[in-house]
mmCIF file of N, CA and C in Angstrom:
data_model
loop_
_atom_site.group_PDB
_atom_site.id
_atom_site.type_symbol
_atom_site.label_atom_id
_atom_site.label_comp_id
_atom_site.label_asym_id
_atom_site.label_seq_id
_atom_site.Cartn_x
_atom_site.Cartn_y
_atom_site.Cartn_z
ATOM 1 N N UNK A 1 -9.197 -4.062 -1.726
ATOM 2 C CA UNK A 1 -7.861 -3.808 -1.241
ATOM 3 C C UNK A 1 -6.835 -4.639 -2.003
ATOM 4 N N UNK A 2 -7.019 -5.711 -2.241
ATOM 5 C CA UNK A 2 -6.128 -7.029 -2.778
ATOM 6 C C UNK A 2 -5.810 -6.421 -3.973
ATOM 7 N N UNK A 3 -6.737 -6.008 -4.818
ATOM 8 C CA UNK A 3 -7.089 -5.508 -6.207
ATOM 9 C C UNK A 3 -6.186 -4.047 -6.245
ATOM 10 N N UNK A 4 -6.493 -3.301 -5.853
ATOM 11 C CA UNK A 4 -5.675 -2.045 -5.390
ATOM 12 C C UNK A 4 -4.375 -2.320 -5.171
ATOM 13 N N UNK A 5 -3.997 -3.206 -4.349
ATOM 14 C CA UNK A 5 -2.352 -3.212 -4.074
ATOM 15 C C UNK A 5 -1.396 -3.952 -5.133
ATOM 16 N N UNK A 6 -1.777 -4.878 -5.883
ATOM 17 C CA UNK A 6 -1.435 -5.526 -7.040
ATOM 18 C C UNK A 6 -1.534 -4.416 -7.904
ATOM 19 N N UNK A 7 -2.544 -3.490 -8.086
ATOM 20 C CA UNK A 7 -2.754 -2.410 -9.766
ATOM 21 C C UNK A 7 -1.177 -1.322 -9.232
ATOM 22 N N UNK A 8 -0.982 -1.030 -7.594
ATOM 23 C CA UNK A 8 -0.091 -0.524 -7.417
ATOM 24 C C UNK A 8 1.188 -1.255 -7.883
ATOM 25 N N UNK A 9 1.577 -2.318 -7.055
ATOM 26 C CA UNK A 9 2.544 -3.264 -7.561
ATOM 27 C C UNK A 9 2.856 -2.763 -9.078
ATOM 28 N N UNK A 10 1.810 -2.990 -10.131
ATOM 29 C CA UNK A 10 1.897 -3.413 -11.255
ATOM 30 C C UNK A 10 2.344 -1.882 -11.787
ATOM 31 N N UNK A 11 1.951 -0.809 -11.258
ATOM 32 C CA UNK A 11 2.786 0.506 -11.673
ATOM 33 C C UNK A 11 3.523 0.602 -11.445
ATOM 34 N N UNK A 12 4.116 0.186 -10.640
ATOM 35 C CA UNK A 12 6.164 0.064 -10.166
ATOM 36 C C UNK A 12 6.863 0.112 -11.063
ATOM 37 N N UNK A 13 6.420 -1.559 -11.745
ATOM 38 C CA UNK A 13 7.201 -2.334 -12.248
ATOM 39 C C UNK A 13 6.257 -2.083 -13.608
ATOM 40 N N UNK A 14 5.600 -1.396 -14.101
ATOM 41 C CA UNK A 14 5.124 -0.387 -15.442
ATOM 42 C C UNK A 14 6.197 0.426 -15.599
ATOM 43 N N UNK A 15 7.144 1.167 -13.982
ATOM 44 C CA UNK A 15 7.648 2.467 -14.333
ATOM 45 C C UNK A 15 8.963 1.769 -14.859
ATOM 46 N N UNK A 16 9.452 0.633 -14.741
ATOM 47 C CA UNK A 16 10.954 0.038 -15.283
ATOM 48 C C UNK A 16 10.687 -0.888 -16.043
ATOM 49 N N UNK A 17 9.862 -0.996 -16.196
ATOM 50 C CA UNK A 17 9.128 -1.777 -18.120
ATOM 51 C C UNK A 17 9.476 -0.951 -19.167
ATOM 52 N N UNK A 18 9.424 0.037 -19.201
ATOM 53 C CA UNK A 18 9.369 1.595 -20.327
ATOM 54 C C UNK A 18 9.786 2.257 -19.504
ATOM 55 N N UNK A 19 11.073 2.377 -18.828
ATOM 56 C CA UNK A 19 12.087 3.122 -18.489
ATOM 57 C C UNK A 19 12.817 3.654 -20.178
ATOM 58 N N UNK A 20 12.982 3.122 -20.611
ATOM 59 C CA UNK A 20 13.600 3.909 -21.959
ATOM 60 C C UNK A 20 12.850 4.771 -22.569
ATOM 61 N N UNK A 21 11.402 5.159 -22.498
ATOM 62 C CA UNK A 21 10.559 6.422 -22.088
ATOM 63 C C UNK A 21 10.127 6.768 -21.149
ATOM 64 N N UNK A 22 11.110 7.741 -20.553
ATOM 65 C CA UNK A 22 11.205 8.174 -19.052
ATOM 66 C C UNK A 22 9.276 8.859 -19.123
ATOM 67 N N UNK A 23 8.864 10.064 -20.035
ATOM 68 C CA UNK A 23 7.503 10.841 -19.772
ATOM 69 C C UNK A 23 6.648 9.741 -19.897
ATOM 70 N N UNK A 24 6.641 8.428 -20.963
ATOM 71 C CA UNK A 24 5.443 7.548 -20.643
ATOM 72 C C UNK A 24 5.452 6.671 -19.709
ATOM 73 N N UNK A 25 6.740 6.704 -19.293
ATOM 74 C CA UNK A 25 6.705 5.362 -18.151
ATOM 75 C C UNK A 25 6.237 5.860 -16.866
ATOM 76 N N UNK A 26 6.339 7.731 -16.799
ATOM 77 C CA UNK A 26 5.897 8.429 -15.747
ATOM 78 C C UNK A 26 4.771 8.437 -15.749
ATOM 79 N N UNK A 27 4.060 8.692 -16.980
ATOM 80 C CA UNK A 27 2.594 9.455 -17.016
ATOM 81 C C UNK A 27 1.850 7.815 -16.319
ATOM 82 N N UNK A 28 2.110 6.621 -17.409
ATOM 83 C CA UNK A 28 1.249 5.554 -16.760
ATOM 84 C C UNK A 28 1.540 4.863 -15.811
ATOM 85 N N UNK A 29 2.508 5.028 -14.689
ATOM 86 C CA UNK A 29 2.992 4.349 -13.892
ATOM 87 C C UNK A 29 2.283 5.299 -12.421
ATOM 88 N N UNK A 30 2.106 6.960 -12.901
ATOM 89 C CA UNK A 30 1.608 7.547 -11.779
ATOM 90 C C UNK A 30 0.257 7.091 -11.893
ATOM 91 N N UNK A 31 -0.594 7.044 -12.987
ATOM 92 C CA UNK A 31 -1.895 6.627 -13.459
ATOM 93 C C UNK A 31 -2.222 5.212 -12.594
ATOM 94 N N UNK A 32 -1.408 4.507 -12.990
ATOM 95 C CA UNK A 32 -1.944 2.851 -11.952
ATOM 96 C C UNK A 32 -1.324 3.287 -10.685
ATOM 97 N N UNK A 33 -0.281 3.871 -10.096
ATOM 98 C CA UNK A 33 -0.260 3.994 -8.680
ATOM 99 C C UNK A 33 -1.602 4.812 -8.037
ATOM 100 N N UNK A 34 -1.959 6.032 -9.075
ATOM 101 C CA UNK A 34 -3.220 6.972 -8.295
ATOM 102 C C UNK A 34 -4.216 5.755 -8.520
ATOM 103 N N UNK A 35 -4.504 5.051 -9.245
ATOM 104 C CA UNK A 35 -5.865 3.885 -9.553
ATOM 105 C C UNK A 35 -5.898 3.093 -8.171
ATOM 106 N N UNK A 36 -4.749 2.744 -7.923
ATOM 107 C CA UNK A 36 -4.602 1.076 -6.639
ATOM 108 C C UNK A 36 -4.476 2.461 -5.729
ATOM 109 N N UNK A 37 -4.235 3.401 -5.428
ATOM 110 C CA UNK A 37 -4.433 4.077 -4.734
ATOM 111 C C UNK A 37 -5.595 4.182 -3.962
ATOM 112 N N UNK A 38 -6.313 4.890 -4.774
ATOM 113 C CA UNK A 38 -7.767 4.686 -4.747
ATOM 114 C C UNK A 38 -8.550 3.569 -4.690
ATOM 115 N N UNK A 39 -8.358 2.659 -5.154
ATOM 116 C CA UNK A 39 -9.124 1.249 -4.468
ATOM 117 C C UNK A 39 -8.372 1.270 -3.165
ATOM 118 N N UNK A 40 -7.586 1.371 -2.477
ATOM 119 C CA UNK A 40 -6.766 0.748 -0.959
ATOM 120 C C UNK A 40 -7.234 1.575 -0.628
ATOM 121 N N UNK A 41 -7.305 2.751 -0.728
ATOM 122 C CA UNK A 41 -7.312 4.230 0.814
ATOM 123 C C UNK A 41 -8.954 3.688 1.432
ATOM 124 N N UNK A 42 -9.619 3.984 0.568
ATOM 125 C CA UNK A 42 -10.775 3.995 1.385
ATOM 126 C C UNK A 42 -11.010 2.772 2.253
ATOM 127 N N UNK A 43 -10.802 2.048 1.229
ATOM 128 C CA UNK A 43 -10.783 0.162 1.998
ATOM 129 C C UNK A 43 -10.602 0.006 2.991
ATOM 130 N N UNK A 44 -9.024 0.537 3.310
ATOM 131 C CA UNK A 44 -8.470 0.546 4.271
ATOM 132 C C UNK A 44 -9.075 0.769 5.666
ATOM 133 N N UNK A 45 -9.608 2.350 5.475
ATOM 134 C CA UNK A 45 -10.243 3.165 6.168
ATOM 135 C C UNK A 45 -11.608 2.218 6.943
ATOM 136 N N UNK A 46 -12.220 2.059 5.678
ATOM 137 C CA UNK A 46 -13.815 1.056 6.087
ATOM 138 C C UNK A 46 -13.189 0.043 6.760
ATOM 139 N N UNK A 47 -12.705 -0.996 6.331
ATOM 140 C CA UNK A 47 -11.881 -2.102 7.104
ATOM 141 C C UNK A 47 -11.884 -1.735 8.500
ATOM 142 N N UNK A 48 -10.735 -0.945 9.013
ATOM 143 C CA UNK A 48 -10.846 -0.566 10.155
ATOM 144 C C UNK A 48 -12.012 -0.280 11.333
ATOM 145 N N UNK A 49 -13.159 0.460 10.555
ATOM 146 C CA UNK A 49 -14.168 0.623 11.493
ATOM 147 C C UNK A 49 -14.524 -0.096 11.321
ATOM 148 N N UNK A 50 -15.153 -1.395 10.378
ATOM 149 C CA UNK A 50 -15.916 -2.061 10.437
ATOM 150 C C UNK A 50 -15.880 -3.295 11.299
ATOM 151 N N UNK A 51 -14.597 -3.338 11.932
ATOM 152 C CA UNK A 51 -13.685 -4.201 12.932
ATOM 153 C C UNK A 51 -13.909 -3.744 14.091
ATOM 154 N N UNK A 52 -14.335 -2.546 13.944
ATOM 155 C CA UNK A 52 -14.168 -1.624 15.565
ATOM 156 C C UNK A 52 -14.947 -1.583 16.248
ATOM 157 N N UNK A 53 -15.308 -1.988 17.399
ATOM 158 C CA UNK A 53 -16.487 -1.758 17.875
ATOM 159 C C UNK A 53 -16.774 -0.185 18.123
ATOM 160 N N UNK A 54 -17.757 0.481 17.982
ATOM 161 C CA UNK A 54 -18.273 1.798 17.950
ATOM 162 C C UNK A 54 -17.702 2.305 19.096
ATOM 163 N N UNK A 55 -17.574 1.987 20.484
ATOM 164 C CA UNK A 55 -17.214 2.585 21.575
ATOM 165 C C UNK A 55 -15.394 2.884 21.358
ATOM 166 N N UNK A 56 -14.976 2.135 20.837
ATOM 167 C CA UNK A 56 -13.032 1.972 20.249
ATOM 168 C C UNK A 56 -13.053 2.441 18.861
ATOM 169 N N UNK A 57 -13.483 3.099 18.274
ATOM 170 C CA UNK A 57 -13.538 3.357 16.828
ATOM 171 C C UNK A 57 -12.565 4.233 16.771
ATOM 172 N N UNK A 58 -12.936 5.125 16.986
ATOM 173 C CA UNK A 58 -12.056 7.063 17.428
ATOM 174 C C UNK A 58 -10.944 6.455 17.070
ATOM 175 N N UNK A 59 -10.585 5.223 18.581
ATOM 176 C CA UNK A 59 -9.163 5.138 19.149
ATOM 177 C C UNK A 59 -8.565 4.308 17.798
ATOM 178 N N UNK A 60 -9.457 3.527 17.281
ATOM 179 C CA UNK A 60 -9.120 2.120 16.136
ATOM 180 C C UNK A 60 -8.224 2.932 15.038
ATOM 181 N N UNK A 61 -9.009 4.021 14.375
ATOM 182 C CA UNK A 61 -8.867 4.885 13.430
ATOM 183 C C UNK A 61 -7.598 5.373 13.579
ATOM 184 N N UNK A 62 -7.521 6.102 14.837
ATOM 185 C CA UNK A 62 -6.808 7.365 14.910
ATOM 186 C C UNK A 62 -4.902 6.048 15.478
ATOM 187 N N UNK A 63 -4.938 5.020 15.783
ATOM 188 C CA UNK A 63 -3.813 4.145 15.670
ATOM 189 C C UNK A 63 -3.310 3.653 14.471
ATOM 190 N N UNK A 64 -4.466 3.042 13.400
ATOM 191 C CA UNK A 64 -4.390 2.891 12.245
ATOM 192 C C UNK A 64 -3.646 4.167 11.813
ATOM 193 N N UNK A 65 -4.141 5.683 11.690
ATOM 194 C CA UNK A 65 -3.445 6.296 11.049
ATOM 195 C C UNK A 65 -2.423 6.958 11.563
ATOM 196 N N UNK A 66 -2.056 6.557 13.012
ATOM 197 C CA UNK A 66 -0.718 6.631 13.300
ATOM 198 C C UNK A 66 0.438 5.627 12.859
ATOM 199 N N UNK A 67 -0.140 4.449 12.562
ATOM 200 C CA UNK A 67 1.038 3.532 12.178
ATOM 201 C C UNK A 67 1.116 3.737 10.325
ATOM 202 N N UNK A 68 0.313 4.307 10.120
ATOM 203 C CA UNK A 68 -0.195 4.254 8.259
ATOM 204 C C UNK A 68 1.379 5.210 8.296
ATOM 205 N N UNK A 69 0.843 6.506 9.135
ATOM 206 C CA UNK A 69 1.927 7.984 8.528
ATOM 207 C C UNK A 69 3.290 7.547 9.086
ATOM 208 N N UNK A 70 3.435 6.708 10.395
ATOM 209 C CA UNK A 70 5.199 6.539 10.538
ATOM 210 C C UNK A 70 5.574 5.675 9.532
ATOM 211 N N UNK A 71 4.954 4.934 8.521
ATOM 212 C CA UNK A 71 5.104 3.732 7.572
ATOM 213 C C UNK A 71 5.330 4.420 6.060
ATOM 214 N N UNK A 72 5.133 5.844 6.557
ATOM 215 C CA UNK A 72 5.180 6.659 4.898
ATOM 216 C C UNK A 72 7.114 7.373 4.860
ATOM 217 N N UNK A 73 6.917 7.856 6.574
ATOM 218 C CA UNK A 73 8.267 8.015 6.848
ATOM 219 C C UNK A 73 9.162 6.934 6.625
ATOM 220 N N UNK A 74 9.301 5.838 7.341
ATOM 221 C CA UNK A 74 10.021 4.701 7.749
ATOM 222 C C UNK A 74 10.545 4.358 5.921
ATOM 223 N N UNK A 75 9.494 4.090 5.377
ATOM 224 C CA UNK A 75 9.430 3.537 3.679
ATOM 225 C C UNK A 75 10.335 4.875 3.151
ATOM 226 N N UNK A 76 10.333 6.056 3.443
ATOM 227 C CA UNK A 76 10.833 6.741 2.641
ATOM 228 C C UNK A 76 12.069 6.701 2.770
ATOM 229 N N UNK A 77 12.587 6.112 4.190
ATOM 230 C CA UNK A 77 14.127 6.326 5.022
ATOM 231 C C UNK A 77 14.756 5.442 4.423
ATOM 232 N N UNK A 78 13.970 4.091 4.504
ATOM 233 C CA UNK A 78 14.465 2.571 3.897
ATOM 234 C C UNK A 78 14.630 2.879 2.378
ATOM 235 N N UNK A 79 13.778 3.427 1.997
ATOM 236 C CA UNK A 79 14.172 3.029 0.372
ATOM 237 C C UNK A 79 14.882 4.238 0.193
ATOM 238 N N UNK A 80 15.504 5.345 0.394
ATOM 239 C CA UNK A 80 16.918 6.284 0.546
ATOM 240 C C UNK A 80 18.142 4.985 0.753
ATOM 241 N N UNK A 81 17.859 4.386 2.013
ATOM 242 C CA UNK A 81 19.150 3.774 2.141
ATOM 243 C C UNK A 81 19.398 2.205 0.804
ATOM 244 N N UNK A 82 18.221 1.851 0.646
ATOM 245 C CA UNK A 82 18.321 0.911 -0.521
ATOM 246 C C UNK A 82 19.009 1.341 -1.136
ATOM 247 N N UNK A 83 18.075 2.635 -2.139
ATOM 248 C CA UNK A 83 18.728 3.244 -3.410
ATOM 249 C C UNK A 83 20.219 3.494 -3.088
ATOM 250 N N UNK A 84 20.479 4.054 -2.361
ATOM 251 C CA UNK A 84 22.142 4.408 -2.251
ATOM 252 C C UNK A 84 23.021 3.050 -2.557
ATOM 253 N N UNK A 85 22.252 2.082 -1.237
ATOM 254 C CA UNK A 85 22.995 0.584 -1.366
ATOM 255 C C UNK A 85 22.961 -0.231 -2.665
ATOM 256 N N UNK A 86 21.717 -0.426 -2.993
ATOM 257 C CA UNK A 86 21.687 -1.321 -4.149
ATOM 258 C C UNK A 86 21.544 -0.864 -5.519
ATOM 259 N N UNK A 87 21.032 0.974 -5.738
ATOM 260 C CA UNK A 87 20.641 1.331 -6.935
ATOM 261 C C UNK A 87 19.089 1.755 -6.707
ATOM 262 N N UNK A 88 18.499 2.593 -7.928
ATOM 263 C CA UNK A 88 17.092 2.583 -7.990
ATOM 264 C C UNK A 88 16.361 1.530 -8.618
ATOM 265 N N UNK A 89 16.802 0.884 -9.202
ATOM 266 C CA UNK A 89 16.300 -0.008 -9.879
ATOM 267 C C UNK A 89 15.779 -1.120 -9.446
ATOM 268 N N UNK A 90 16.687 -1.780 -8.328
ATOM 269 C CA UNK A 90 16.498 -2.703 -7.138
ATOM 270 C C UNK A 90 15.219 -1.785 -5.873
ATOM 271 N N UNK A 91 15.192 -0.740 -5.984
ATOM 272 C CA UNK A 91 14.407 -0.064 -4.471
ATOM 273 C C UNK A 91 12.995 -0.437 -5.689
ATOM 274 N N UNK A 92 13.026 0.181 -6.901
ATOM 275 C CA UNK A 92 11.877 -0.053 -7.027
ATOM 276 C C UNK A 92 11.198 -1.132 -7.519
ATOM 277 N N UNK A 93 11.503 -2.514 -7.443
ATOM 278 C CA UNK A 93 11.736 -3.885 -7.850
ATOM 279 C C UNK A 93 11.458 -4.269 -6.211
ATOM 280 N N UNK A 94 11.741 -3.805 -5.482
ATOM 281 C CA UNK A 94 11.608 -4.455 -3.303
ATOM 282 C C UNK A 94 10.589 -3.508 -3.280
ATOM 283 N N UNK A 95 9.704 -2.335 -3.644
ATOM 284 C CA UNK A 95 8.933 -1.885 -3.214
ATOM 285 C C UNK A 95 7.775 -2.761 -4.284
ATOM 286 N N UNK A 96 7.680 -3.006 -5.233
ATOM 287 C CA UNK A 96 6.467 -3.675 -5.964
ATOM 288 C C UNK A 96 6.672 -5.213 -5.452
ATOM 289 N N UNK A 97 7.599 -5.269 -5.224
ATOM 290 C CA UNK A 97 7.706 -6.781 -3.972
ATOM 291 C C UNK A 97 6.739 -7.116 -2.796
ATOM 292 N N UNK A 98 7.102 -5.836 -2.254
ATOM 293 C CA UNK A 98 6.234 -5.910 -0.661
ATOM 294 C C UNK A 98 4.554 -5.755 -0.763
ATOM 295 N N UNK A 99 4.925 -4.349 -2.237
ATOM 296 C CA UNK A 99 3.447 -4.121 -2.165
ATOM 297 C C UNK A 99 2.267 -5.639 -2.735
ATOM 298 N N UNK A 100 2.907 -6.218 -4.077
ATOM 299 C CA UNK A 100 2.199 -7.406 -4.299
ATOM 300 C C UNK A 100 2.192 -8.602 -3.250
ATOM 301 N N UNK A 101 3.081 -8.438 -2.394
ATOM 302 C CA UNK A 101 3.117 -9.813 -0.812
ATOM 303 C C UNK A 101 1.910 -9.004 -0.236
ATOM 304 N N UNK A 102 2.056 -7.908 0.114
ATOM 305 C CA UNK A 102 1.004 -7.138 0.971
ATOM 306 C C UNK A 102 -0.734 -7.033 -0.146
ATOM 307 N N UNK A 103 -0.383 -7.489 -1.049
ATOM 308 C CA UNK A 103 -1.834 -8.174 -1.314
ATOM 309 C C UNK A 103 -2.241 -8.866 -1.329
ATOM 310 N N UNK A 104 -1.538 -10.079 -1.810
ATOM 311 C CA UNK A 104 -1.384 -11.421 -1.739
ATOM 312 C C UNK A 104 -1.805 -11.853 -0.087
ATOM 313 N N UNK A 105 -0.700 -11.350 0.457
ATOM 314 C CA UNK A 105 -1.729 -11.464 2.365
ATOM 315 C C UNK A 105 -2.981 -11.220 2.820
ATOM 316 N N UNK A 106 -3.293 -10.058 2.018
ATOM 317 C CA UNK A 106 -4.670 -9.432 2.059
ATOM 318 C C UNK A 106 -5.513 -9.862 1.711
ATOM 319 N N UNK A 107 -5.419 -11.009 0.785
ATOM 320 C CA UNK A 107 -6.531 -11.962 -0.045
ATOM 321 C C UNK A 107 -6.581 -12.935 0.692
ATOM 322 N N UNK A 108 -5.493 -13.679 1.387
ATOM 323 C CA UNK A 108 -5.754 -14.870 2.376
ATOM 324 C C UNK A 108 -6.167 -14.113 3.828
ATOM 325 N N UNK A 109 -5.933 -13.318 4.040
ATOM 326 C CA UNK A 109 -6.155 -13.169 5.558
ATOM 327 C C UNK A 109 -7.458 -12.632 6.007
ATOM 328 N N UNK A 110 -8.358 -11.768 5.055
ATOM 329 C CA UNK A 110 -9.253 -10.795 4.890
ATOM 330 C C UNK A 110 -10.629 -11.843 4.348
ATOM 331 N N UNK A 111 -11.320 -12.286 6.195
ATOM 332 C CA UNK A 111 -12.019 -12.581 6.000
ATOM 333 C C UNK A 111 -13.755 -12.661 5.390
ATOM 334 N N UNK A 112 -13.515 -11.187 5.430
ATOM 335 C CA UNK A 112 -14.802 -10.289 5.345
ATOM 336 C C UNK A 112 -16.086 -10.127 6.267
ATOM 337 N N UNK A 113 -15.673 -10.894 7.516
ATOM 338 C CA UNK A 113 -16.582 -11.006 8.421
ATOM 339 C C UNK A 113 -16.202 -10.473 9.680
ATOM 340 N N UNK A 114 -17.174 -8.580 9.465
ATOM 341 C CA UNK A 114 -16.638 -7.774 10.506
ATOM 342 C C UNK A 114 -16.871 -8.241 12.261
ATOM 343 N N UNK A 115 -15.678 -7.990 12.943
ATOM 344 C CA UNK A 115 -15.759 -8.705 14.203
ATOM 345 C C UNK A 115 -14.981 -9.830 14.773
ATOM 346 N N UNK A 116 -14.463 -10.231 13.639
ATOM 347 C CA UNK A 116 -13.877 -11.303 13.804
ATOM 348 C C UNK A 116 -12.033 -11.371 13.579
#
């Protein structure tokens, strides 16, 4: 997960590195977002049950991916009102922000010892 959210981070801020080639800064910036993509989703997913006790699992899951999808909305609302306020440049500079804090947390907090 840690690993995943940093390779995301790091496509952000790939896509305004080589902003002065808008098609390569697209092609490899979607490339490391689908990569950290794919390391987090599943993670995520396992994480969750593996926390859950079997009888609360259903419920564990199915909260997790209620707060995952209002967090896809919410992020999309916030960074509309960024961009307007501060520019795109700044939304996507606060989104490789949160996402590298939100790994950085993930490495200290993520004990690996399900249950606990």
């Amino acid at each position: 997960m840690v690993t995943g959210m940093l390779v995301q981070a790091a496509g952000l801020l790939l896509a305004l590195a080589i902003l002065d080639r808008p098609l390569l800064a697209g092609i490899l910036s979607a490339v490391a977002l689908g990569l950290g993509t794919a390391m987090v989703y599943p993670a995520l997913i396992a994480s969750v049950s593996d926390h859950a006790h079997p009888t609360w699992r259903a419920n564990a899951l199915g909260t997790y991916r209620f707060w995952r999808d209002i967090g896809y909305a919410a992020g999309a609302l916030v960074a509309g009102l960024l961009a307007d306020t501060l520019g795109l440049n700044a939304t996507v500079l606060t989104a490789a922000g949160l996402t590298a804090v939100s790994g950085v947390l993930a490495a200290r907090w993520i004990t690996g010892r399900p249950g606990h």
